[in-house]
Structures are given as structure tokens and as C-alpha cells.
Short mmCIF file of C-alpha atoms and ligand atoms in Angstrom, two decimals:
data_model
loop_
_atom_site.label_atom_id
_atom_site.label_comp_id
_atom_site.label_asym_id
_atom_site.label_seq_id
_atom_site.Cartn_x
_atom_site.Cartn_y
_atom_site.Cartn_z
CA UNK S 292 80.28 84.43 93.03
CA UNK S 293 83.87 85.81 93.69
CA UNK S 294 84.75 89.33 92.85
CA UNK S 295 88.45 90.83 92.55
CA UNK S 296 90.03 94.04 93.38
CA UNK S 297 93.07 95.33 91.27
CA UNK S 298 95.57 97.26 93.20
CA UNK S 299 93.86 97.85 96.28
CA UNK S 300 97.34 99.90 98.19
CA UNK S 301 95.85 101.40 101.11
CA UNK S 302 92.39 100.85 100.76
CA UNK S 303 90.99 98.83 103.21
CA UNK S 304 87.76 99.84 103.93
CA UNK S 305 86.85 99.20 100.54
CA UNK S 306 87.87 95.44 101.09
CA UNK S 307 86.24 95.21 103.79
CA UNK S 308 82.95 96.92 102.24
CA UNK S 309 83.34 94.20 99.10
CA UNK S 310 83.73 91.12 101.96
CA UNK S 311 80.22 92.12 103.81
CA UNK S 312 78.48 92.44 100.75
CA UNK S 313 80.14 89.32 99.28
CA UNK S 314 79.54 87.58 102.57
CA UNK S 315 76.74 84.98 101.50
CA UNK S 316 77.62 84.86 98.44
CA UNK S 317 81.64 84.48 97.71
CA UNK S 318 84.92 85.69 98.45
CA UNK S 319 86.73 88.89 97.68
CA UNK S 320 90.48 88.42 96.55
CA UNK S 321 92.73 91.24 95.77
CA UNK S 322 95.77 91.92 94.26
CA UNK S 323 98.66 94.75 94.14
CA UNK S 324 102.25 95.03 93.09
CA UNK S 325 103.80 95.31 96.53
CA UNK S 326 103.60 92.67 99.01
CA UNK S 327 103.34 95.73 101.66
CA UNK S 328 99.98 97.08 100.12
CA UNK S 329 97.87 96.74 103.40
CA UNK S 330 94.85 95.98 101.97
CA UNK S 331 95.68 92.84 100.50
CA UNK S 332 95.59 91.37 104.09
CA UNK S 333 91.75 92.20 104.59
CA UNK S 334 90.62 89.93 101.49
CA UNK S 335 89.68 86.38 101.73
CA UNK S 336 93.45 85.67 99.87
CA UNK S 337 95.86 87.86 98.10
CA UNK S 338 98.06 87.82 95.15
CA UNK S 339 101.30 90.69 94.52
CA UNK S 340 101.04 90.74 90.89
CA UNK S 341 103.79 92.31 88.19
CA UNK S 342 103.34 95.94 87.87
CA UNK S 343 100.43 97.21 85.63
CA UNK S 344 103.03 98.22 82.98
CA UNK S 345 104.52 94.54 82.83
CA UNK S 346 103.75 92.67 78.99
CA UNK S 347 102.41 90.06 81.47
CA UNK S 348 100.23 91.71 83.35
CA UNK S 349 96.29 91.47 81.84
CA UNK S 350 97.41 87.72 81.07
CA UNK S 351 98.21 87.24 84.88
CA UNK S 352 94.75 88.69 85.95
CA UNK S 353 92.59 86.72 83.47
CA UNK S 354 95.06 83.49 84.82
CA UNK S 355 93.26 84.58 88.62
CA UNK S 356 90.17 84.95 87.43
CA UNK S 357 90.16 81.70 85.96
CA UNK S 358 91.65 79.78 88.86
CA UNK S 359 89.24 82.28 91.56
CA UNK S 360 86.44 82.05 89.68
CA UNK S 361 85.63 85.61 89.51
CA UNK S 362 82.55 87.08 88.20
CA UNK S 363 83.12 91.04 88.73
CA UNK S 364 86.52 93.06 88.41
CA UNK S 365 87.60 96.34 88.93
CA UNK S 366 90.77 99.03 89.96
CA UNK S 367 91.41 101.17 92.80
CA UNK S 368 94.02 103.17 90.65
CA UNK S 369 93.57 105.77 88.22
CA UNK S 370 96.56 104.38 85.18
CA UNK S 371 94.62 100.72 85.48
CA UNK S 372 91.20 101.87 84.27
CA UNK S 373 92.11 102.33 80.61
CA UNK S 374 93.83 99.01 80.59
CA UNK S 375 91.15 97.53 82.17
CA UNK S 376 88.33 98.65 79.99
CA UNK S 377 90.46 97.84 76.57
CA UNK S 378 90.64 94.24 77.36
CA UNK S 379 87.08 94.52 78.83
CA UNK S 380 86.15 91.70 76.14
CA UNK S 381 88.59 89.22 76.88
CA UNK S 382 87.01 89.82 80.68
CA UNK S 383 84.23 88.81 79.15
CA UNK S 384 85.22 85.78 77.24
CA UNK S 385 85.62 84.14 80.89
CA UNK S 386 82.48 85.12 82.69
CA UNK S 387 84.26 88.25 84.01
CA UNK S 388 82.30 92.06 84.36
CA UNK S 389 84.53 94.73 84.49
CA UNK S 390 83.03 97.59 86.51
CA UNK S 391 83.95 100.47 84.90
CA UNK S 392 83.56 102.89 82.07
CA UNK S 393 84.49 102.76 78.10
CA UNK S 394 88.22 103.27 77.52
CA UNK S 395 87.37 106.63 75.73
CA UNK S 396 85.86 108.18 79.14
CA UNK S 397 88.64 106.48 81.33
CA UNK S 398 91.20 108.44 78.61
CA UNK S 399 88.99 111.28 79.15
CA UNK S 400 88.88 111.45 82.82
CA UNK S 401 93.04 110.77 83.17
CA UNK S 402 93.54 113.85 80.48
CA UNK S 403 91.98 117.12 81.79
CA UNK S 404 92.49 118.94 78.50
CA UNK S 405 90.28 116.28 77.06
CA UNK S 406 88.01 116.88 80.14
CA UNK S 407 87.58 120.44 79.72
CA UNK S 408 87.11 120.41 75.51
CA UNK S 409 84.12 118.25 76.30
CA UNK S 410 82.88 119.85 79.02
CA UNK S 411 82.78 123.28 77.20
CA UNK S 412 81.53 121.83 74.46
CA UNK S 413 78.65 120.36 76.05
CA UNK S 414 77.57 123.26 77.87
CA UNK S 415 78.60 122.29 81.49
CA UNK S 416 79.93 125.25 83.57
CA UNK S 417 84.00 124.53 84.28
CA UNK S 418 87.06 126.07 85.03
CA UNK S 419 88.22 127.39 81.56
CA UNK S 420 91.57 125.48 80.60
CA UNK S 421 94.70 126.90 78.87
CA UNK S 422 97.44 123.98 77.22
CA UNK S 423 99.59 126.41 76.36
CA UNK S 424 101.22 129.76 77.13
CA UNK S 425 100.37 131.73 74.05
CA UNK S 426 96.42 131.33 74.37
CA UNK S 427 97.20 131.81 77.96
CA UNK S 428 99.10 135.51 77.60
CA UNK S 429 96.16 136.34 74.70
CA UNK S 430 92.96 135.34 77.06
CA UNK S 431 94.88 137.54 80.02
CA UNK S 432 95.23 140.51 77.47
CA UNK S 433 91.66 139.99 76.22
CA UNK S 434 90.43 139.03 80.14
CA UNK S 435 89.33 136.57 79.29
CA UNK S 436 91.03 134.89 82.37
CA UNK S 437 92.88 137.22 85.16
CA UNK S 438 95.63 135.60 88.18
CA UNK S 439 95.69 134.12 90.22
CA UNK S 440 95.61 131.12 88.00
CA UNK S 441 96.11 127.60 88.71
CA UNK S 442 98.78 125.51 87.00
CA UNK S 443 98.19 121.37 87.23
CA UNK S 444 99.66 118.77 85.10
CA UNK S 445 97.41 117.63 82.08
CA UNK S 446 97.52 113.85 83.06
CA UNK S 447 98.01 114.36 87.08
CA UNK S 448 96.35 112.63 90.37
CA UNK S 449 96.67 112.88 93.57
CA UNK S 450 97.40 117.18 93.44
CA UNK S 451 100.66 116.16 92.57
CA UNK S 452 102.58 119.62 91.09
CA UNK S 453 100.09 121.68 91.22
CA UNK S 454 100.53 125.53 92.43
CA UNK S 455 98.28 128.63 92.39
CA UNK S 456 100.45 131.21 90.73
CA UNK S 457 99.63 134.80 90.95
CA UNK S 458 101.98 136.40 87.76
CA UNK S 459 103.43 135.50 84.33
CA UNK S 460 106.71 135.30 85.70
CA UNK S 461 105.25 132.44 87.31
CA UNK S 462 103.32 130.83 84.89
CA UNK S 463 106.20 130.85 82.48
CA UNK S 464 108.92 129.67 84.55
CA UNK S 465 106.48 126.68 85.36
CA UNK S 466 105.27 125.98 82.10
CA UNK S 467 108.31 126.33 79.99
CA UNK S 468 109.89 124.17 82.42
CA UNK S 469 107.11 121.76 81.88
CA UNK S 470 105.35 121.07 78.18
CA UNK S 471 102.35 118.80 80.06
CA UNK S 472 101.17 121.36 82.43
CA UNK S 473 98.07 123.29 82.24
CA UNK S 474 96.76 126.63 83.63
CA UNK S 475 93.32 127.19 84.14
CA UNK S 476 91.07 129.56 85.78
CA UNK S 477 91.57 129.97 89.69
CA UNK S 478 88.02 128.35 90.78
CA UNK S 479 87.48 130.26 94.60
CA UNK S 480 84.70 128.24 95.63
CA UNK S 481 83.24 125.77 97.79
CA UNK S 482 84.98 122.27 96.60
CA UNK S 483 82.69 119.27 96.45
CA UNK S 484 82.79 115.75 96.27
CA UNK S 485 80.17 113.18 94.78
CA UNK S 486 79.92 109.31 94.50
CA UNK S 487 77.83 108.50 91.98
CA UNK S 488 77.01 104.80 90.83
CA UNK S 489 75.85 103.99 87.57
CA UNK S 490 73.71 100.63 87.41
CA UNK S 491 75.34 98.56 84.71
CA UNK S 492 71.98 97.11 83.39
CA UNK S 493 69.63 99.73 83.67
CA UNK S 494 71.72 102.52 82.73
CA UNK S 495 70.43 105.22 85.25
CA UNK S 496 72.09 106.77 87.29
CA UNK S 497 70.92 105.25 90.53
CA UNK S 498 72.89 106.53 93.76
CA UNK S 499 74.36 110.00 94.46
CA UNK S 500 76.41 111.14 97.29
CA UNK S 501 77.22 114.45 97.99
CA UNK S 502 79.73 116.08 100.64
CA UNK S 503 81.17 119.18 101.30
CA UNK S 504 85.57 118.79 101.55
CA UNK S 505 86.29 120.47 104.16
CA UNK S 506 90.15 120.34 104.62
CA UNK S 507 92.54 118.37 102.36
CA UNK S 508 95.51 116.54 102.86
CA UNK S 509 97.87 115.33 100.26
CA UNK S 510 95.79 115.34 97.55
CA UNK S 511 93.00 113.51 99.23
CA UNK S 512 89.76 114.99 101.29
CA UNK S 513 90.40 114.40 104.98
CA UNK S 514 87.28 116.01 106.61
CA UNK S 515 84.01 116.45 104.87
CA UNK S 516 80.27 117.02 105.54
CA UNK S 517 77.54 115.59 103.53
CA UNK S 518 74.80 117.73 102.04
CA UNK S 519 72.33 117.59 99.34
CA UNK S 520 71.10 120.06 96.85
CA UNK S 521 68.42 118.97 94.36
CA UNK S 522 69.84 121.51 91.78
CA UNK S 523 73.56 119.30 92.23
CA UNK S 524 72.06 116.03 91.95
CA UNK S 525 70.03 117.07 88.43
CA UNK S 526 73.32 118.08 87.17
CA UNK S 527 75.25 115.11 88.29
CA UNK S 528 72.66 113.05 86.52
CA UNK S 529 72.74 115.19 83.42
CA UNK S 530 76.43 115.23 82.90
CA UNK S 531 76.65 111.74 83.40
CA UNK S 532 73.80 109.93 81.21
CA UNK S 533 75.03 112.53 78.72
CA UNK S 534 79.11 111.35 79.08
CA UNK S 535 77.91 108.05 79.06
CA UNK S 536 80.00 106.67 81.87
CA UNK S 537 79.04 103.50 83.79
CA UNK S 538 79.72 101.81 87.42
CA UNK S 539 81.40 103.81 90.11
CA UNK S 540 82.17 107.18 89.63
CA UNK S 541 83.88 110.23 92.07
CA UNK S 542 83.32 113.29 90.54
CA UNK S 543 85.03 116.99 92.12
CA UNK S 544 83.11 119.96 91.93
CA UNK S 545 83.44 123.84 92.66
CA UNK S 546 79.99 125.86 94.27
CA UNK S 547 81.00 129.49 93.21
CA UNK S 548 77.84 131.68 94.16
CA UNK S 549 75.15 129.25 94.01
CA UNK S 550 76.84 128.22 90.52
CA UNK S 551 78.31 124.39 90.48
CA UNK S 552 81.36 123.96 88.04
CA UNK S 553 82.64 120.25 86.77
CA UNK S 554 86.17 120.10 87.89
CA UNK S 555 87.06 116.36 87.14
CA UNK S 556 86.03 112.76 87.23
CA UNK S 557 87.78 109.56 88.70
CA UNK S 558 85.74 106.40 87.04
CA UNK S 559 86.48 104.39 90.00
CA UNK S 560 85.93 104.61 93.99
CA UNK S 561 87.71 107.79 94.97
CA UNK S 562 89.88 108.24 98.50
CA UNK S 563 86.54 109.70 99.98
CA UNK S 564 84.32 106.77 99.19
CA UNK S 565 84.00 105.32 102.91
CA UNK S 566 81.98 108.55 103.60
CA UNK S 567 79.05 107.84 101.29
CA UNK S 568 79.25 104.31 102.20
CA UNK S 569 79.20 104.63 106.38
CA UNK S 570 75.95 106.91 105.74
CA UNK S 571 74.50 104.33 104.34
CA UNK S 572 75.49 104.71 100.30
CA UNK S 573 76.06 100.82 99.75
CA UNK S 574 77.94 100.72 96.28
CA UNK S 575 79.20 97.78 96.94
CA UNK S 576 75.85 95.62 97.12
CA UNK S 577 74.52 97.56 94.18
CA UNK S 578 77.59 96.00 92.06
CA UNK S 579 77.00 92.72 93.46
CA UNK S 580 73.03 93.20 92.68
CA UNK S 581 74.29 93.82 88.76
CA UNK S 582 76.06 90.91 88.83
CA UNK S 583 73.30 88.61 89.70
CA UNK S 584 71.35 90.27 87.10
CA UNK S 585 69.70 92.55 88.74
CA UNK S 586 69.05 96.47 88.31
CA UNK S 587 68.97 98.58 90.93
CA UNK S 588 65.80 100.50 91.96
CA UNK S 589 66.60 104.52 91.81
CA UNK S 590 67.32 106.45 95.49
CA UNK S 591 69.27 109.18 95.03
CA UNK S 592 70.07 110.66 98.18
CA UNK S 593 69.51 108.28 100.29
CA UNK S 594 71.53 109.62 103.54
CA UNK S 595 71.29 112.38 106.15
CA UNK S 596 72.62 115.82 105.79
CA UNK S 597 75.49 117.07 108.76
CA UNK S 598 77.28 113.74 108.96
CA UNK S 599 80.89 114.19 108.80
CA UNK S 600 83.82 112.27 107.85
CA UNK S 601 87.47 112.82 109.56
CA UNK S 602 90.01 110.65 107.95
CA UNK S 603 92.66 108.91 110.91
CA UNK S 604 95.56 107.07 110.29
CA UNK S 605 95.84 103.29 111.43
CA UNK S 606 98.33 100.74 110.91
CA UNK S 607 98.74 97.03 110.11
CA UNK S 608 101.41 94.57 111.36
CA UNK S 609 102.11 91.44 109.79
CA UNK S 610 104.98 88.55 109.39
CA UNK S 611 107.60 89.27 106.37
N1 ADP T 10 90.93 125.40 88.65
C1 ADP T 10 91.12 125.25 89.94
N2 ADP T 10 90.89 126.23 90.81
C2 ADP T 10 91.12 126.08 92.14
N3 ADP T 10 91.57 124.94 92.69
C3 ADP T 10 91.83 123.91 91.88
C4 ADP T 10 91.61 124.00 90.47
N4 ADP T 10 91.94 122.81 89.92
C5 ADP T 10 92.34 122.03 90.92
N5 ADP T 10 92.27 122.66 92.11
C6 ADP T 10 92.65 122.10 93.43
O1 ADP T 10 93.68 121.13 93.23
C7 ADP T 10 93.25 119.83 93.60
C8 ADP T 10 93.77 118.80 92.62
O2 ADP T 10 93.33 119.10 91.33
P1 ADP T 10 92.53 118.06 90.41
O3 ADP T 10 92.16 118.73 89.15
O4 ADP T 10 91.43 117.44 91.20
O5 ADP T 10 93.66 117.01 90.06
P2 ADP T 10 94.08 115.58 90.64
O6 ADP T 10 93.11 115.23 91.74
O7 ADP T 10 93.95 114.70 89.45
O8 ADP T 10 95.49 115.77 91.08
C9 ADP T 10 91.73 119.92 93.66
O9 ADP T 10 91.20 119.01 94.58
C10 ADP T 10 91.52 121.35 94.08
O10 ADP T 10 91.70 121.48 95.50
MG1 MG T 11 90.97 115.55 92.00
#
């Protein structure tokens, strides 16, 4: 029983995560568009692929399947999860489970005006959202919303453009200059991460992990402390039975006063996952359970509390 990663870039540990669990049973092969993407060198073999945006592309990773003999598939990379799930059938036709949710919640999670409209609608406490300037100005004349205020690009990852900005002057110089940005309330909190996994057979929501981010760097959480809260985990298991998503899941969250507001959802292995994972959150073997046809049992919070993560930079050398 094989399994493939899609566009793995820097993420080794997750490679190497896939290979121990694998171990017994098959190999882990993974792919990216650059031959320089360092985790390709820590799976049992490699292919550089054409770019996710290539005509060719989904026919080139159904080609590996078939010649790897892959059971399970799934992306490191936000713009591939879409893709993914919309030729999740044609996976199928050859044996192959995509881990990962419907196309409508990968859309979902990659829009945030989407994100929000559903989350309001649905109850869930979250940061409210303006797409425009007009109902912008009109909720900061009815304060409904006051500065600072933070401005992010609808369809953004990785914090890229985002800014805090404390005026109108602000707002409107960034906005006007930019139709796809967004401004939504400043959330001054406490920001959170969680890796949830969602057992594909079962349904449930069967593993949480929780941490507390406690610096950030370049869009990704570079020291953070696990923690768990009862009142979090019935929330995260609320919002996502009711969403519907499936597989792995990152989720951010904002702790304002005892208060925990949705912020936004990756349906894939987030930055932070080797966290959850070192303190003892095993994702990987629960995919590789799912694939033998098993569900997995329900332990939620299965860790220790006070174990922190610093991120470190390392390096690989290899032969052009
Ligand atoms: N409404 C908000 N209030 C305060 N900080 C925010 C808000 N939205 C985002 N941020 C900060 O910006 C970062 C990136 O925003 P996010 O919505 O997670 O977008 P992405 O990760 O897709 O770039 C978050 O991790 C958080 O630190
Ligand atoms: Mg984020």
C-alpha cells in the first residue's frame, strides 16, 4: 500500500511522518514542481511534476499513481486542494483515496468572504468581514466595527499583504488600490492553532490538537505551547461535523475573554502540524488505518499540556 504526497516544498517532517507509518506496509513517493523542493529527497522516490496550473497536470498524477501503485493521495498546498477534490472520482476509478474535503469546503476555506458568510450564518462567533468600502464606512458610522481594522486579501495564505490599519485614509488607499482585499474586525486576542483529523469512514471527528502560537514568523507559527480546553474542543467538533469537512484539517482561532472566534481553515496539514504529531497526535497512521478499512477509535486530546514547539531552520545538500 503506497501513498503519495503532492507538492511537498519544504515539508519534510511530514515525509518523514508518512515513511514511519508506511514503514511495514509501503512506500511514500512525493512529488513537486521544483527539483529543489527538499522534501522530495526524504521519500522512498521522487517525481518534479508540471506546475499545478499545467493542462497536463491531474493526467500526470493519475499516470504515478498507476505506475506507484498508490492507494491514498493528498496536497501540502493550499491552490491544489480544489483541484484535487474535483477530480476526486477519477482518483477513484484507479483505487486512489484522496484525503481531503469536498471541493465546495476547499473553495470555502481558500475564499474568506465565503468563510465568514457561513460562519455568521451558522452562528459561530468570528471576526465580522467587510468586501467592500461602502459597508465598511456605514458599519464604522453605525459602530458597528471601530479601527484599528485589519485589511487581508480575500483569497490569501501565508499573511501575505496583510496590514492592521488604524484610519480610513488607510483603509481606502489600500482597498481602492486593491478590489480583492478585505477588512475585518481587529481580533486582539490570544491566536490559536488546532489539528483536527476527520476519520474518512466513520465520520467523527476523531483527533484534536490544540496549541497556543506564541510568536509568528512569515506567515507561519514558529513557537507554540499546547493546551486543552474542553469548551475549544466541543466547538471544534461542532463546527466541523456541521461544515462537513473530512481528513486533515488546521483550523486558526482567536481566545478574546474566555470567548473563541473561527478565524479560518486550511483542509490540509498546516506549517504547525509536526507539533501535534511529536506529542504524540499520529495523523499519519490514522490515514493509513482508513485506508485499510479501518475507523479510528475517538481520543481527542490525547497529549500533554506545556509542551512547546520552536521551529529551527536546517538545510539539505544534494548533487545537481
Ligand atoms: N481579524 C483579524 N484580527 C487580528 N489579526 C488577524 C485577523 N485576521 C488575520 N490576522 C492575523 O493575520 C494572520 C494571517 O491571516 P489569515 O486570515 O490566517 O490568512 P492566511 O493565513 O490565509 O494568510 C493570522 O495568523 C493572524 O495573525
Ligand atoms: Mg492563517
Amino acid at each position: 500500500m503506497n501513498f503519495l504526497l503532492l507538492s511537498v516544498g519544504t515539508r519534510n517532517k511530514v515525509v518523514q511522518y508518512f515513511r514511519k507509518a508506511f514503514n511495514k506496509v509501503g512506500d511514500v513517493i512525493a512529488t513537486d514542481a521544483s527539483p529543489l523542493a527538499p522534501a522530495l529527497y526524504e521519500a522512498d522516490r521522487h517525481y518534479v511534476v508540471p506546475r499545478i496550473t499545467d493542462a497536463g497536470y491531474i493526467d500526470k498524477i493519475l499516470d504515478i499513481c498507476k505506475v506507484e501503485k498508490i492507494s491514498g493521495v493528498l496536497s501540502l498546498i493550499d491552490p491544489e486542494l480544489s483541484l484535487l477534490a474535483e477530480n476526486k472520482e477519477k482518483f477513484a476509478q484507479i483505487g486512489v483515496t484522496v484525503i481531503g474535503s469536498s471541493y465546495e469546503l476547499c473553495e470555502m476555506s481558500l475564499d474568506k468572504r465565503l468563510m465568514f458568510k457561513w460562519l455568521s450564518e451558522h452562528g459561530y462567533n468570528c471576526a465580522k468581514t467587510y468586501t467592500d468600502l461602502k459597508s465598511l464606512s456605514s458599519a464604522v458610522a453605525e459602530g458597528e466595527v471601530s479601527f484599528p481594522v485589519f485589511v487581508k486579501p480575500a483569497r490569501g495564505s501565508a499573511s501575505i499583504a496583510i496590514s492592521k490599519a488604524y484610519d480610513t485614509q488607510t483603509v481606502e488607499l489600500l482597498m481602492n488600490h486593491d478590489k480583492d482585499l478585505i477588512a475585518q474586525e481587529f481580533l486582539n486576542g490570544q491566536e490559536i492553532g488546532a489539528d483536527v483529523y476527520i476519520d474518512l469512514i466513520s465520520h467523527e471527528v476523531v483527533s484534536i490538537f490544540t496549541k497556543k502560537k506564541l510568536v509568528m514568523r512569515a506567515g507561519e507559527t514558529d513557537k507554540a505551547v499546547s493546551f486543552k480546553d474542553e469548551k475549544l474542543f466541543c466547538l471544534i467538533e461542532r463546527f466541523v461535523k456541521e461544515a462537513g469537512f473530512t481528513g486533515q484539517i488546521d483550523i486558526d482561532i482567536f481566545e478574546i475573554d474566555g470567548e473563541y472566534y473561527i478565524s479560518e481553515v486550511n483542509p490540509r496539514f498546516g506549517g504547525g502540524y509536526p507539533h501535534a504529531y511529536e506529542c504524540g497526535c499520529d495523523h499519519m497512521n490514522l490515514i493509513l488505518n482508513n485506508l485499510q478499512g479501518i475507523a479510528n477509535e475517538k481520543n481527542i486530546g490525547a497529549y500533554s499540556e506545556g509542551i512547546c514547539m520552536m521551529k529551527y531552520n536546517e538545510v539539505m545538500i544534494s548533487e545537481k
